[in-house]
Each structure stands twice: as C-alpha cells, then as structure tokens.
XYZ file of C-alpha atoms in Angstrom:
607
model
C 121.431 15.915 86.543
C 122.324 15.406 90.196
C 120.776 16.840 92.918
C 122.212 18.104 96.456
C 119.678 17.551 99.262
C 119.400 21.298 99.664
C 118.414 21.128 96.186
C 115.399 19.206 96.852
C 114.822 20.669 99.994
C 114.350 24.191 98.606
C 112.219 22.496 95.290
C 110.150 20.842 97.870
C 109.166 24.204 99.724
C 107.528 25.202 96.500
C 105.300 22.675 95.983
C 101.905 21.676 97.894
C 101.323 19.677 100.499
C 105.246 19.552 101.473
C 104.961 23.211 101.774
C 103.115 22.720 104.657
C 105.127 20.532 106.701
C 108.685 22.239 108.999
C 111.512 22.149 107.449
C 113.406 19.261 109.814
C 111.030 16.844 107.864
C 111.419 17.616 104.145
C 115.163 17.682 104.837
C 114.327 13.926 105.962
C 112.482 13.610 102.658
C 114.840 15.159 100.781
C 117.747 12.837 102.377
C 115.256 9.664 101.286
C 114.485 10.954 97.899
C 115.861 9.482 94.679
C 116.220 11.477 91.252
C 115.889 9.907 88.124
C 116.958 12.225 84.914
C 115.167 10.033 82.114
C 115.198 10.726 78.371
C 112.369 10.710 76.251
C 110.100 7.829 75.418
C 111.772 6.334 79.022
C 109.437 3.667 80.460
C 108.764 5.049 83.857
C 106.933 2.007 84.852
C 103.781 0.387 82.593
C 100.454 -0.928 84.123
C 100.730 -3.333 87.240
C 104.355 -2.997 87.859
C 105.357 -2.956 91.115
C 105.948 0.666 91.396
C 109.032 2.013 93.211
C 107.891 5.056 95.272
C 105.658 8.229 94.496
C 106.746 10.574 91.204
C 107.454 14.396 91.767
C 108.151 16.135 88.647
C 111.437 18.227 89.182
C 111.504 19.056 85.181
C 110.342 17.940 82.038
C 106.732 16.179 81.512
C 105.308 12.979 81.572
C 102.165 11.177 79.617
C 100.046 8.644 81.275
C 98.164 6.108 79.762
C 95.243 3.592 80.824
C 95.258 -0.401 80.384
C 93.853 0.318 76.373
C 97.263 2.884 75.631
C 94.471 5.720 75.791
C 96.529 8.846 76.748
C 94.308 10.282 80.221
C 96.550 12.879 80.826
C 100.023 14.714 80.625
C 101.586 16.427 83.895
C 104.257 18.741 84.267
C 106.201 20.670 86.710
C 105.438 20.087 90.167
C 102.738 17.310 89.517
C 102.558 14.191 91.602
C 102.011 10.279 90.436
C 101.318 7.410 91.171
C 99.523 7.627 94.430
C 96.801 5.298 92.915
C 98.601 2.373 93.450
C 100.690 3.529 95.897
C 97.296 3.483 98.147
C 95.998 0.704 97.317
C 98.150 -2.216 96.431
C 101.746 -0.544 95.305
C 101.179 -2.044 91.732
C 101.081 0.636 89.038
C 97.305 1.758 88.367
C 98.140 3.380 84.846
C 101.022 3.211 82.453
C 104.021 6.438 82.570
C 105.897 7.578 80.418
C 108.256 10.213 79.520
C 107.104 12.730 76.902
C 110.358 14.933 77.057
C 114.270 14.936 78.999
C 112.683 14.309 82.780
C 113.898 14.448 86.187
C 111.888 13.017 88.522
C 111.918 12.754 92.282
C 110.904 9.493 93.693
C 109.630 9.301 97.485
C 109.877 5.548 98.962
C 106.651 4.159 99.201
C 107.314 3.176 103.491
C 108.044 7.351 103.350
C 105.274 8.189 101.383
C 102.745 6.332 103.411
C 104.459 7.082 106.741
C 104.417 10.635 105.989
C 100.173 10.272 105.021
C 100.016 8.071 108.418
C 101.787 11.307 110.435
C 100.903 14.636 108.442
C 97.512 15.884 107.973
C 97.694 18.012 105.160
C 99.646 15.207 103.087
C 96.841 12.968 104.002
C 94.097 15.583 102.990
C 95.917 16.216 99.812
C 96.716 12.396 98.540
C 92.817 11.704 99.411
C 90.591 12.314 96.156
C 87.612 11.991 97.896
C 86.950 15.366 100.023
C 85.702 13.369 103.040
C 83.237 14.257 105.283
C 81.820 17.513 105.189
C 82.146 19.898 108.043
C 79.858 19.935 110.896
C 76.419 21.154 109.905
C 76.198 25.260 109.984
C 73.292 26.588 112.462
C 72.162 30.441 112.418
C 74.991 31.080 114.784
C 78.258 29.583 112.861
C 77.023 30.666 109.615
C 79.022 33.012 107.628
C 78.145 36.656 107.992
C 78.563 36.446 104.211
C 76.169 33.863 103.805
C 73.387 35.729 106.211
C 74.049 39.566 104.727
C 71.216 41.238 102.367
C 73.894 42.555 99.932
C 73.676 46.189 97.904
C 72.212 47.725 101.148
C 70.341 50.668 99.983
C 71.963 54.161 100.789
C 71.945 57.963 101.032
C 74.086 60.974 100.712
C 74.750 62.398 104.465
C 73.005 65.185 102.542
C 69.458 63.425 101.882
C 66.409 65.322 103.400
C 64.605 62.761 106.435
C 62.016 63.056 103.542
C 63.297 61.852 100.966
C 65.087 58.865 103.498
C 61.196 57.802 104.574
C 60.206 58.113 100.773
C 63.139 56.094 99.754
C 62.507 53.884 102.752
C 58.255 53.370 102.327
C 59.328 52.380 98.302
C 61.960 49.652 98.881
C 59.867 48.649 102.324
C 62.614 48.507 104.528
C 63.522 49.226 107.797
C 66.630 51.629 107.272
C 69.480 52.876 105.353
C 72.563 53.466 105.231
C 74.717 56.756 104.518
C 77.830 56.480 102.679
C 80.017 58.887 100.793
C 81.384 57.079 97.470
C 81.861 53.505 99.580
C 82.599 54.900 102.506
C 80.187 53.644 105.213
C 79.063 57.493 107.379
C 76.331 56.151 109.702
C 72.656 54.405 109.645
C 69.506 55.642 110.200
C 66.143 53.031 110.781
C 62.495 53.693 111.169
C 63.192 53.994 114.373
C 65.243 56.906 113.779
C 62.667 58.634 111.885
C 60.098 57.997 114.520
C 61.600 58.811 117.316
C 64.207 62.042 115.737
C 62.393 63.865 113.792
C 58.237 62.721 114.114
C 59.064 63.348 117.871
C 60.843 66.443 117.716
C 58.678 67.459 114.994
C 62.047 68.281 112.881
C 61.356 69.922 109.243
C 60.469 67.763 106.135
C 64.144 69.207 104.925
C 66.296 68.172 108.231
C 69.556 66.433 106.317
C 69.342 63.120 107.183
C 73.218 63.377 108.902
C 71.669 65.731 111.917
C 69.559 61.961 112.808
C 71.549 59.328 112.076
C 73.731 57.106 114.396
C 77.379 58.208 113.500
C 80.138 55.204 113.124
C 77.766 52.480 113.861
C 78.508 49.441 115.102
C 80.341 47.155 112.081
C 81.260 43.512 111.744
C 83.125 41.860 108.808
C 82.509 39.645 106.468
C 84.614 37.043 107.965
C 81.946 37.415 111.083
C 80.146 34.386 111.570
C 76.616 34.748 112.908
C 76.801 34.466 116.561
C 78.682 38.091 116.352
C 75.609 39.212 114.651
C 73.538 37.783 117.181
C 75.186 38.891 120.862
C 75.986 42.248 119.001
C 72.084 42.835 118.730
C 71.440 41.787 122.054
C 74.426 43.686 123.557
C 73.405 46.551 121.705
C 69.949 46.640 121.428
C 69.828 47.312 118.322
C 67.970 45.082 115.044
C 70.138 46.443 112.289
C 74.092 46.225 111.253
C 76.341 47.084 108.672
C 78.819 44.833 107.553
C 82.105 46.641 106.008
C 85.260 46.237 104.779
C 88.011 48.808 105.630
C 85.624 51.151 105.702
C 83.584 50.030 102.694
C 79.912 48.813 103.023
C 79.273 45.369 101.479
C 75.960 44.458 102.748
C 73.701 44.573 106.302
C 72.469 42.114 108.463
C 69.021 42.314 109.654
C 66.951 41.045 112.521
C 64.634 39.977 109.277
C 67.515 38.278 107.346
C 68.220 35.916 110.828
C 64.230 35.066 110.494
C 64.231 34.904 106.832
C 67.268 32.173 107.356
C 66.296 30.522 110.100
C 62.907 30.167 107.855
C 64.500 29.123 104.336
C 64.377 25.105 103.879
C 63.455 23.060 101.321
C 60.833 22.244 103.414
C 59.136 25.422 104.194
C 59.605 26.394 100.633
C 58.159 23.256 99.418
C 55.140 23.977 101.505
C 54.549 27.580 100.197
C 54.556 26.456 96.687
C 51.640 23.685 97.837
C 49.636 26.224 98.826
C 50.403 28.376 96.121
C 47.035 29.635 93.766
C 48.939 31.274 90.547
C 52.157 30.169 88.961
C 53.772 33.882 89.586
C 52.585 33.333 93.684
C 55.083 30.339 93.330
C 57.777 31.938 91.480
C 58.233 34.479 94.094
C 59.337 31.205 96.257
C 61.500 29.764 93.351
C 63.405 32.451 93.390
C 64.487 31.598 96.708
C 66.274 28.608 95.456
C 69.741 30.145 94.802
C 69.994 31.885 98.622
C 68.795 27.883 99.335
C 71.574 26.609 97.527
C 73.927 29.118 99.513
C 72.367 27.988 102.418
C 72.696 24.184 101.965
C 75.694 23.453 100.619
C 77.542 25.890 103.519
C 75.414 23.533 106.052
C 77.777 20.708 104.682
C 74.976 18.655 102.569
C 76.416 16.544 100.189
C 75.827 17.172 96.294
C 73.093 14.136 95.963
C 71.508 15.903 99.056
C 71.534 19.512 97.771
C 70.312 18.321 94.211
C 67.872 16.139 95.257
C 66.199 18.916 97.595
C 66.287 21.451 94.959
C 64.981 19.013 92.979
C 62.079 18.463 95.403
C 60.698 21.747 94.715
C 60.778 21.409 90.561
C 58.470 18.220 92.000
C 56.338 19.924 94.164
C 56.097 22.926 91.428
C 55.144 21.030 88.735
C 52.175 18.382 90.298
C 50.637 22.472 91.729
C 50.417 23.646 88.652
C 48.876 20.329 87.707
C 46.153 20.596 89.967
C 45.470 24.120 88.921
C 44.938 23.370 85.430
C 42.922 20.799 86.295
C 41.174 22.953 88.229
C 40.552 25.292 85.621
C 40.417 22.258 82.405
C 38.007 20.345 84.165
C 38.775 16.671 84.855
C 41.152 15.043 82.468
C 39.046 12.882 79.663
C 41.506 9.894 80.710
C 44.523 9.000 83.416
C 47.631 10.858 81.773
C 51.252 11.401 84.076
C 53.622 13.806 83.355
C 57.357 12.574 83.307
C 60.709 14.607 83.971
C 63.649 13.212 82.192
C 67.249 15.399 82.413
C 68.491 16.506 85.421
C 64.720 16.471 87.260
C 64.353 13.056 86.108
C 67.551 11.901 87.855
C 66.571 14.555 90.847
C 70.457 16.269 89.874
C 68.846 19.934 89.820
C 71.604 22.830 90.743
C 70.747 26.790 90.189
C 69.923 26.516 86.899
C 67.805 24.770 84.714
C 65.811 24.007 82.114
C 63.119 21.801 81.505
C 62.436 18.729 80.145
C 59.875 16.328 80.347
C 56.927 14.425 78.196
C 53.219 13.583 79.056
C 52.268 9.133 78.857
C 48.438 8.689 78.157
C 46.265 6.022 78.585
C 45.521 4.037 75.374
C 41.761 4.730 75.457
C 42.572 8.568 74.648
C 40.454 9.710 71.714
C 41.668 12.303 69.331
C 39.044 14.825 70.503
C 40.757 14.326 73.895
C 44.170 15.669 72.863
C 43.446 19.191 72.576
C 42.747 19.382 76.486
C 46.010 17.772 77.496
C 47.698 20.345 74.757
C 45.743 22.805 76.842
C 47.521 20.983 79.879
C 50.740 20.704 79.005
C 50.767 24.581 77.746
C 49.546 25.793 81.449
C 52.143 23.335 83.201
C 54.638 24.424 80.369
C 54.630 28.147 80.792
C 54.359 28.278 84.665
C 57.399 26.316 84.888
C 59.083 29.205 82.348
C 57.182 31.638 85.061
C 58.916 30.224 88.044
C 62.504 29.904 86.500
C 62.797 26.612 84.776
C 62.973 27.971 81.263
C 61.592 25.884 78.087
C 63.874 23.426 76.901
C 65.828 24.759 73.980
C 65.279 21.318 72.038
C 61.549 21.113 72.561
C 61.539 18.226 75.100
C 58.479 18.809 76.295
C 54.960 17.878 76.893
C 53.997 21.344 74.652
C 55.759 19.481 71.830
C 52.923 17.065 70.822
C 55.520 14.213 69.405
C 55.899 14.172 73.396
C 52.371 14.004 74.453
C 51.093 10.804 73.304
C 49.534 7.455 74.366
C 51.775 4.471 75.885
C 51.456 2.515 72.691
C 53.059 5.695 70.973
C 55.852 5.371 73.457
C 55.756 1.798 73.132
C 57.132 2.203 69.835
C 59.715 4.687 70.488
C 61.538 3.162 72.071
C 61.680 -0.280 70.355
C 61.923 1.613 66.934
C 64.982 3.938 69.159
C 66.327 0.140 70.246
C 66.321 -1.721 66.444
C 67.729 1.495 64.861
C 70.357 3.156 66.570
C 70.834 5.959 64.599
C 72.533 9.397 66.091
C 68.974 11.136 66.691
C 67.832 7.837 68.578
C 70.977 7.549 70.634
C 70.386 11.254 71.564
C 66.811 10.133 72.469
C 66.897 7.155 74.875
C 69.400 8.636 76.381
C 66.928 11.740 77.806
C 64.458 9.210 78.152
C 66.147 6.834 79.887
C 66.517 9.172 82.809
C 62.563 9.244 82.988
C 60.404 10.059 86.297
C 57.386 9.675 87.233
C 55.802 13.403 88.679
C 52.208 13.236 88.777
C 49.409 11.452 87.600
C 49.017 7.427 87.139
C 51.803 5.987 87.909
C 51.022 2.810 86.579
C 51.322 4.046 83.270
C 55.392 3.770 83.448
C 56.617 0.983 85.505
C 55.793 -2.106 82.896
C 56.770 0.317 80.019
C 60.119 0.821 81.853
C 61.307 -3.259 82.539
C 60.481 -3.697 78.914
C 62.637 -0.797 77.546
C 65.606 -1.716 79.946
C 65.506 -5.335 79.193
C 64.813 -5.031 75.082
C 67.548 -2.182 75.545
C 69.986 -4.341 77.433
C 69.686 -7.615 75.243
C 70.645 -5.798 71.155
C 74.296 -5.601 71.365
C 73.865 -3.293 68.608
C 72.290 -0.602 70.658
C 74.324 -1.146 73.693
C 77.511 -0.318 71.448
C 75.617 2.691 69.981
C 74.482 4.468 73.502
C 78.509 3.558 74.553
C 80.019 5.741 71.355
C 77.472 8.619 71.834
C 78.194 8.334 75.743
C 81.846 9.057 74.739
C 81.199 12.440 73.292
C 81.258 14.389 75.862
C 84.872 13.822 77.743
C 86.638 15.484 80.677
C 88.326 18.701 79.930
C 92.342 16.983 80.000
C 94.706 19.276 78.278
C 98.480 20.298 78.109
C 98.095 23.412 80.519
C 97.750 22.863 83.706
C 96.386 19.494 83.017
C 92.640 21.164 81.597
C 91.763 21.690 77.913
C 89.982 25.166 78.396
C 86.859 26.711 76.299
C 89.425 28.433 73.393
C 86.907 31.208 72.552
C 83.338 32.454 72.997
C 81.700 34.124 76.399
C 82.697 31.291 78.072
C 86.604 31.582 77.178
C 89.227 30.205 79.199
C 87.000 28.349 82.053
C 85.695 24.601 82.405
C 82.058 23.518 81.710
C 81.988 21.472 84.552
C 78.227 20.340 83.324
C 78.964 19.198 79.818
C 82.930 18.061 80.353
C 82.540 17.775 84.066
C 78.994 15.907 85.461
C 77.445 14.934 81.982
C 80.171 12.137 81.137
C 79.945 10.441 84.705
C 76.211 10.974 84.178
C 76.855 9.407 80.627
C 78.782 6.422 82.308
C 75.601 5.691 84.627
C 73.341 5.259 82.168
C 75.485 3.236 80.828
C 76.139 0.829 83.906
C 72.091 1.104 84.228
C 71.736 0.335 81.095
C 74.277 -3.234 80.950
C 72.649 -4.196 84.144
C 68.992 -3.601 84.301
C 68.876 -0.985 86.955
C 65.771 1.198 87.460
C 67.590 3.347 88.931
C 67.575 7.410 87.775
C 70.228 9.085 89.990
C 74.054 9.164 88.432
C 75.049 8.144 92.193
C 72.851 5.087 92.712
C 72.888 3.976 89.310
C 77.006 3.378 90.595
C 76.322 2.060 93.741
C 73.553 -0.678 91.887
C 76.198 -0.999 89.013
C 78.652 -1.997 92.098
C 75.971 -4.502 93.525
C 75.394 -6.313 90.596
C 78.515 -6.609 89.314
C 78.545 -4.318 86.256
C 80.700 -2.081 88.247
C 84.406 -3.288 90.206
C 84.265 -2.280 93.814
C 87.768 -0.341 93.177
C 86.334 1.325 89.478
C 83.071 1.824 91.627
C 85.321 3.159 94.309
C 87.364 5.667 91.945
C 84.428 6.814 89.731
C 81.355 7.730 92.706
C 85.139 9.337 94.327
C 85.243 11.329 91.071
C 82.208 12.346 90.795
C 81.944 13.673 94.405
C 84.430 15.490 93.445
C 83.862 16.946 90.431
C 79.715 17.765 91.826
C 80.676 19.848 94.560
C 82.868 21.390 92.495
C 80.114 23.005 90.299
C 78.296 23.251 93.044
C 80.502 25.652 95.155
C 81.814 27.702 91.852
C 77.339 28.154 91.845
C 77.318 29.447 95.246
C 79.996 31.483 94.879
C 77.987 33.875 92.056
C 75.399 33.805 94.193
C 77.049 34.875 96.763
C 78.702 37.823 94.559
C 75.071 38.389 93.205
C 75.123 36.698 90.037
C 72.986 34.279 88.338
C 74.985 31.125 88.958
C 76.228 29.224 85.299
C 78.652 26.072 85.235
C 81.618 27.940 84.093
C 84.509 27.781 85.823
C 88.049 29.689 85.222
C 90.716 27.474 86.610
C 92.180 30.594 88.100
C 89.798 30.590 90.802
C 91.027 27.803 92.330
C 94.272 26.707 94.258
C 96.910 24.676 93.274
C 95.428 21.694 95.552
C 92.095 22.293 94.170
C 93.060 21.876 90.539
C 95.616 18.914 91.300
C 92.416 16.596 93.054
C 90.433 18.167 90.240
C 92.652 16.882 87.585
C 92.819 13.990 89.209
C 89.158 13.328 89.476
C 89.000 14.190 85.463
C 91.801 11.540 84.909
C 89.022 8.416 86.692
C 86.691 9.554 84.631
C 88.443 9.705 81.015
C 89.612 6.107 81.960
C 86.626 4.613 82.984
C 85.455 6.348 79.907
C 88.605 4.223 77.511
C 87.467 1.159 79.808
C 83.919 1.393 78.685
C 84.857 2.243 75.136
C 86.699 -0.923 74.907
C 84.045 -3.386 76.240
C 85.768 -4.006 79.882
C 82.974 -2.005 81.862
C 84.656 -2.037 84.616
C 88.036 -0.877 85.744
C 89.975 -3.904 87.959
C-alpha cells in the first residue's frame, strides 16, 4: 500500500515523540521514510542482522523474540522497534516477524541518529533510562501539593464562634476554613477569635461569618513553596488556603512549613532512637508516607529512597530489641536478629510487612528458649504496632522454626541445597536476602560465606533456583503491550511488585548465587555480577536501566496515592500513564523478559 509523504506526515503527528516536532521536520522525515508492506510470518529482521533503520508500525502487528526464540513482546499500531540495536552497534538485538499483514515505516539509521542528536524530545523518548533526576527540591521549590494539609477543617458560615473555637481546640489546630458546599467563603484563626471575639466581648452565639476573613488570599495547587513564603511574609499571615476553581482542596500553615523542613530520615531515626515504647515509635513511622513524598519530590533515586526508608525500619527494630532486653533482662546467650525480604535487601517502600528471624549462639539451652520467644514476640508485636504488619507466611522470629541455634540454621541451608524441593526453593529465596540488624553480628558471617559457596557449587540446586525465579514474569501482553490483572479487587492493573520489581530481584539473586556475591541489594547485586563477569556489561546496563524505570514508576505511583490521601499499594492502572510512559515501561519489561530467557537457557548473560 503506497503512502504519500502527506499521509506519512499526518500519521507521524499522531505518534509520540514525532508529534512534538515542527511540521517542516516531519515533512523532512516523511520524504526519507520508506514504507514496507509485509505479509504474515514475514521476517522483518533476525538477531544479529544489520538493521535497515527504526521501524514504526503504521498498520498490523509485530512479534518480537529473543535469542532463544522466546516471545518477549507483541507490538501494534504506533509502536516502534529496532531502536536498541541502532543505539548500540546497528545490529538487531532481537528478531522481529509479522503477526499479520502489516505496513511499517522505516526511518534510515542516519536520520534516526540525527533526530536524537538535534531534538531533545526524541532523545528523551528513546532513552529507556530516566537519566538524572531533576535538581533536588528545597522548601522554596517544592510543589504546594507536597506541603499542604489535605482535607482541612471546615465549618459553615452560620456556625457559632463558640462552636468554632471548640472544634479548633478539639483538633489541636489554629484555623478553620469557612465553606458553603466545597466553595471557600472565608477563614478564621485563633488570632481572630482572641482579637475580634474575646477582645470585643462578642456573644458566644455570634455567627463565625461576622468575624471571619472574607475571600481570603489563596494559592492554587500548582504554586510552589516560595509562593507560600512570599505571601506569608508580604501579607503577615500564617495560613493560606489552597483552592482550585474556588473549591477548597487544602491549606498550608507555618506549622506545615516547619514540619516539612523537619521531616527527614535522620530526624525520624533520631526520634525513634529516643522512644520509650512501640506506641511512641508508631507516631514517628506514621510519617513515612510523607517522607516518601518528600524524598521522591527531592529528586532522589529509588535505591536512595528505599535505603533511607529501610534505615527507619532497622532503627525501629534495634530500639525494640533494646526495650525488650530492658524488660526481660540480659540475653542468656548471644543472639542475632536478621531481616529478610525487602528489609533485608534495603528496598522497603511505602508498604511493607515484616520478614525476620533469630540466630542463637550454639551454647543456647532448652531452658533459654522462652526468653527468646518472649523477645521475638515483643519485637514483632512492636513492629506491627509501627505499621510493619505481620508476615502472612509467618516468616518471623516468633515462629519457633525461625528462632534457632546457628548449627540448626546451618542444617537448614544444607538441607535446602541438597534437596531443592519447592518449599526449599521458596525458603532459600527468602533466606538468601538475610541481613543482620542487631545483636552478635559474627554469628552470621561464616554461615553466609559457607552457604553461598555450597549453593553455587550444586548445579541442581542452582537450576531449581533459576526455575523458581522465572515464576514471576513481566506483565507483557497483546493489549497495549501489557497483561493486566483480569479479576478481583485490582482488575485491569499491573502488579508493580510481583510482576515488576520481583522478576529483577529474582535475577539479581541468581547472579549473586552464581558469583558467590555477598551483596543483598538488587542493584548492588547487578553491578557486582557485572564486575565478577557473571553478567555482561551490555546485559548489566540494560537490566539496570529497566530496573530503575520499573522501581521508580512504582515509587511515583505510591507517592501519587499518598498525595490523594490513600494508602499506598503496588497496583498501577496503565491508563494512569501517558503514551510516553507506557512505551518505556513496556520496553523495560521486554528487557527483563529477555534476561529471564537468557538465564532460563543457561546463558546467564545478555550479549
């Protein structure tokens, strides 16, 4: 089917990033583009071939397979493919075949590279990695929706001044917004009540509308911190309602500004370290969602954000251990509290359960075990109080199975390696992420080295672990490139934990096992695997880029939920993403699936 330059130009106007280019540039592209009309099963290109250019699907569907013949993606209208090879050495990194009669636009390699060099929007689109985060935001540059309190206290204009004062006292606040429906009519502060009501001896039944500040100064949600600071200083006020189209959506007070500056992981850690009870610590950990918002808004990379949030969990655990010893007395023998799962990898986000265990010195006696059972219960209950809910799989030190002498732990690992049944695979996967938190650290050092050495030397165990790691697959499908959850509470969403970060976490664990690498964090494992030669430089680069994109998308989803006043989770609706974001997230999932395929075929690395 012949396409005229006018038709190609019109089509490109509907495809990102070309829709952001000037018309004369689009016309230049259209004059150089070649249109291919291909039938079903036509081999567009094979792995390793020199690419004729960048492909854009004008009509039809294309199947992409990796070097092992495993299908990693089905692409449809407006999708691009071939860019990975062009951005490297010009050779195809995958194979592409037509799933149906298709029409493909082919941009010559020189034109593709010219567009990337001369147009930032094109360069950004074809760079899977997000690149550097924006410069870290300060109070002055932070968006107002990061600073403001949502759902501010309100009352109607006919509320009495006494009722208003009682409401402010009960809630421990210094202002009330006066609304009719959702429309803001005024604001009243403690200063108004003292200066206009008490000082003038007005009756308690006086309507609040008589003393409120009418049509107060407001800012929009799009304002930034400096707007708030300047307005407060210029107008000598301490409360600024945030309104959108006359509708009240929040309020910023001087207290909010002070709190924003005070909320940091170090400040939370300090408060937890001085706490005298789990309940006191819970008041601090309740601020973690706000810290998450602030850290992400501040331009911090995902591994920094999760590390800082995990540090709070570590401090909470160590403080609870200290409080337990103060209550129960000194431990009868040395012990070590360890975390596994996301805390073990230092990858906690805004939603985490607890996964932990206790290793005891081999001198422990049966009569000592009630002490450690009580210690485990005290700490685990305290963690639950602080928002780290009990592990659904009972992977906690309160389970006698996971509160044992080091010799028993050594037998556990030896047994799992010798007989890698499904339960052993699951347990080994969890336990390979162990990280000491508090107690006698030397109890674990030799055991970790011994286990890694024995596990990596057992090819059958490694094969079983690889098989187990491939059970979590990226959510690639036909519909817009994603396979969403089909039913239940989270229907039509992507699980960014189990089908997003977990497949990469599993790959990192396999590489660590193959290379006997002691690192626990996923990103650290991938970089160590590259340094050890377990993972090729190109494979490491691709997988790190993909992991960064998936992990940051997950964090940004949780931050958006916190901003809406919702409890953060891992379920993202693809419809919440732009075409740009969907395209890159799909590319990241394709990389992960390709790497899984390489590991599954015993290659362990991507060339």
